[in-house]
Phi, psi and omega in degrees: 000324179301322180295321179297316178300326180297316180296315180295320181297316182297321179298317178297320180294319180298317180290319183289338180289345188302317183296318179294319182296323179297322179299317179292316182297328184266001179287156182302133181280145173295135184274002179293117179236042182297134177270125177234118181053236186258021179219166181234132177276122178267325186199137173233136179225151167248141177213155176287163176299326178297319178294315179300316181295318180296319179295320184281322191248350181083194186261144182299321182292343178269355182271140181286346179227091185296323180296320180293318177304314181295323179297317179295320179298318180297320178296318178301314180294315183295323178302315181293317182300327185280351179284143177298136179278154176268151170290125186213155177254021180295161183295160178299327179298314181293325177296319179296318178299319183296334179282346177271257181260359177093176170231149188226159172245135171242138185225126172264128181231156169242149178208169182256131174226191181238147181267198184293337178262012182063028177262146181298141177215142179276122179246170181227159180205159177248130175251135178224135177201157180280145174261158178067012180226154176289137179264121186249344181227159172234133183231131167259113184247119180261125188280160176284180180306128180292136179263356177188155187293339176276345186258062175230163188309314185278355176262346174198164178276109190288164184302328180294344182299337180294346177294343178297340179295344179278008182086032186249139170269111189250144170230137182232097183284145166285145177280158178300131186105354180232162177062229183293342179257024184298337179281350179276144176306138183295138181239045183308126178063022169277093188296324182297313181291313184292326176298319178292316179302317182292319179291326173299319177295322178301318179291325175301320182299315178293323176296319178298314180300321180291313183293326180271358180052050180289151182283065182271126179306142177297329180257033180302158174241148178241155184222148172240128181209158178181164183227147181063234175305323177296333176293316179289324178294325178294321176293319176296326178294320177298315179301316178294319181302320182289349176272350178288159177294156187300321181298319178293317178302319184294335178300332190271341183052045185297121184260326186192150173239133188233113185240124180243129169046048181270147173278072186292334178238102184296319181298314182297321178298314180297314182293328177294323175300319179295316179298318179296320178298315181294333179272002179079014179273155176283131178277141189290315186212064180298344179297340182283345185304310178298326179295318181294313181296318178300319180297321179294322176295322180283329183282327184227059187300322183294330185274350176237020185300332181268002179257156178250117181308316186292340179298338184279358185239150182290159175304321179298313180300318179293330180293337177283344182070005182291313178303321180293320180291324175297320179300327180267008180056046183245000187225132175271164188290336178299315178295322180293317179301318182297318185277335178264004183303130178082359180270143176275169182300322181285354169282338185254308182273131184279093183288338174298314178294316181301317182285327181280334180230064185299327180297322179295316179294319179295330176295319178293319177298324178296325176292324175299323180302330182292342179262011180291127183261001191269355187218160172087002178199169179223147177292144176243009175224156181305129184230128175239132177254140175234141176204143176277144177225107002276165170233111185285355181252308178247107187305145181300336180299336175298315178297314183300317181291318180295317181295317180292318186283334186250354188299123173206197184294344179269349180283117179280166178302123183287163177244111178255124183257117177280112187255148176299117182293346180276349175292156175297153180306322182292319179291326173303316182291317184293332185304316182296327178299320181291322178298318180297313180297316178300318182295319179295315181293334179277003179074022182251026179295000000 
């Protein structure tokens, strides 16, 4: 039961954090736009650990489990305290602060990566790390599906930022279509592009550490991790990482990749939603359907040039104007969830069109197949998969296919979480995210 409260508590914390995050997002930006190597610093801030925790986790009084909130806070503080201190001439006040929850630096950066057409695009990322302490790890953290345009790494300090308390230099890239690339067509679940974007950000992180002469251990270890969409992007990041030359790979000292509840097979995820609808089950996140179809149109425009995006949606769905706004990259998934709440898949997806023009629908499914991460390659670094069973948002079959297709000597023992089937689909899905965060903070990464 305590675990269930944890899932509910985290959801409440994420929602309650919005007001604090908006304050940070709307605060005056630092005008420093110094160019360093292949990236540009947009903003650098220092904040206390208490400020970082509040931004990431929200307020204790808004949490449904105050004791649990306090427990997480204590772990966050203790992680920082246990890190070796640096020799420093900082003032006594800053030293005193560092003995409490610490002080951290957050940095917004822009860098250049490539889009689906291999054309340059400006992307953004958030860097977070502890000050006055030795940095022993480097982390590439890929975020889950954004629930609103303000709730992305560079618009607020995301909940994953608390992992910096473990002595980690963290980078959290925005996906293409978000942040600095918001004017670019959205590429939701385009694993190839997002994997490349994330690894480019990973290289930016090491360049930043070098240029800023950060106290990074010579024998540091690096990690790639993410949950939900971030889980699949992390797997795509590993695939992309392995395409780098050996000398570049060796710079990172990559120790492990940790992927939780990712939609590694888009077609299978999509088809499971259809199967659940036919079986009378509630679909976990039908709101993602327009995002996925839109992404396929944006990722492969030449191959769907003769198709009409709006044909795939019911008159009711079109009457909400949400599919059209998604097409224009004007709507975040939180708004879509609110307006599609309680609707079945056939309220959103136009099955009359699907059944009358099966070849058109199969063409879109075929494009999804191109983003399948479960076949055609093998991990060359330790890889651990985590998945909830059941997971009402990302079907468990994704884990089964990924484990079977990628299993080799680098595949670590997976972690399967048996979840209460009576929980809502969203809480089933969220539970694994909390387990992953807890594991990292407990030093069991």
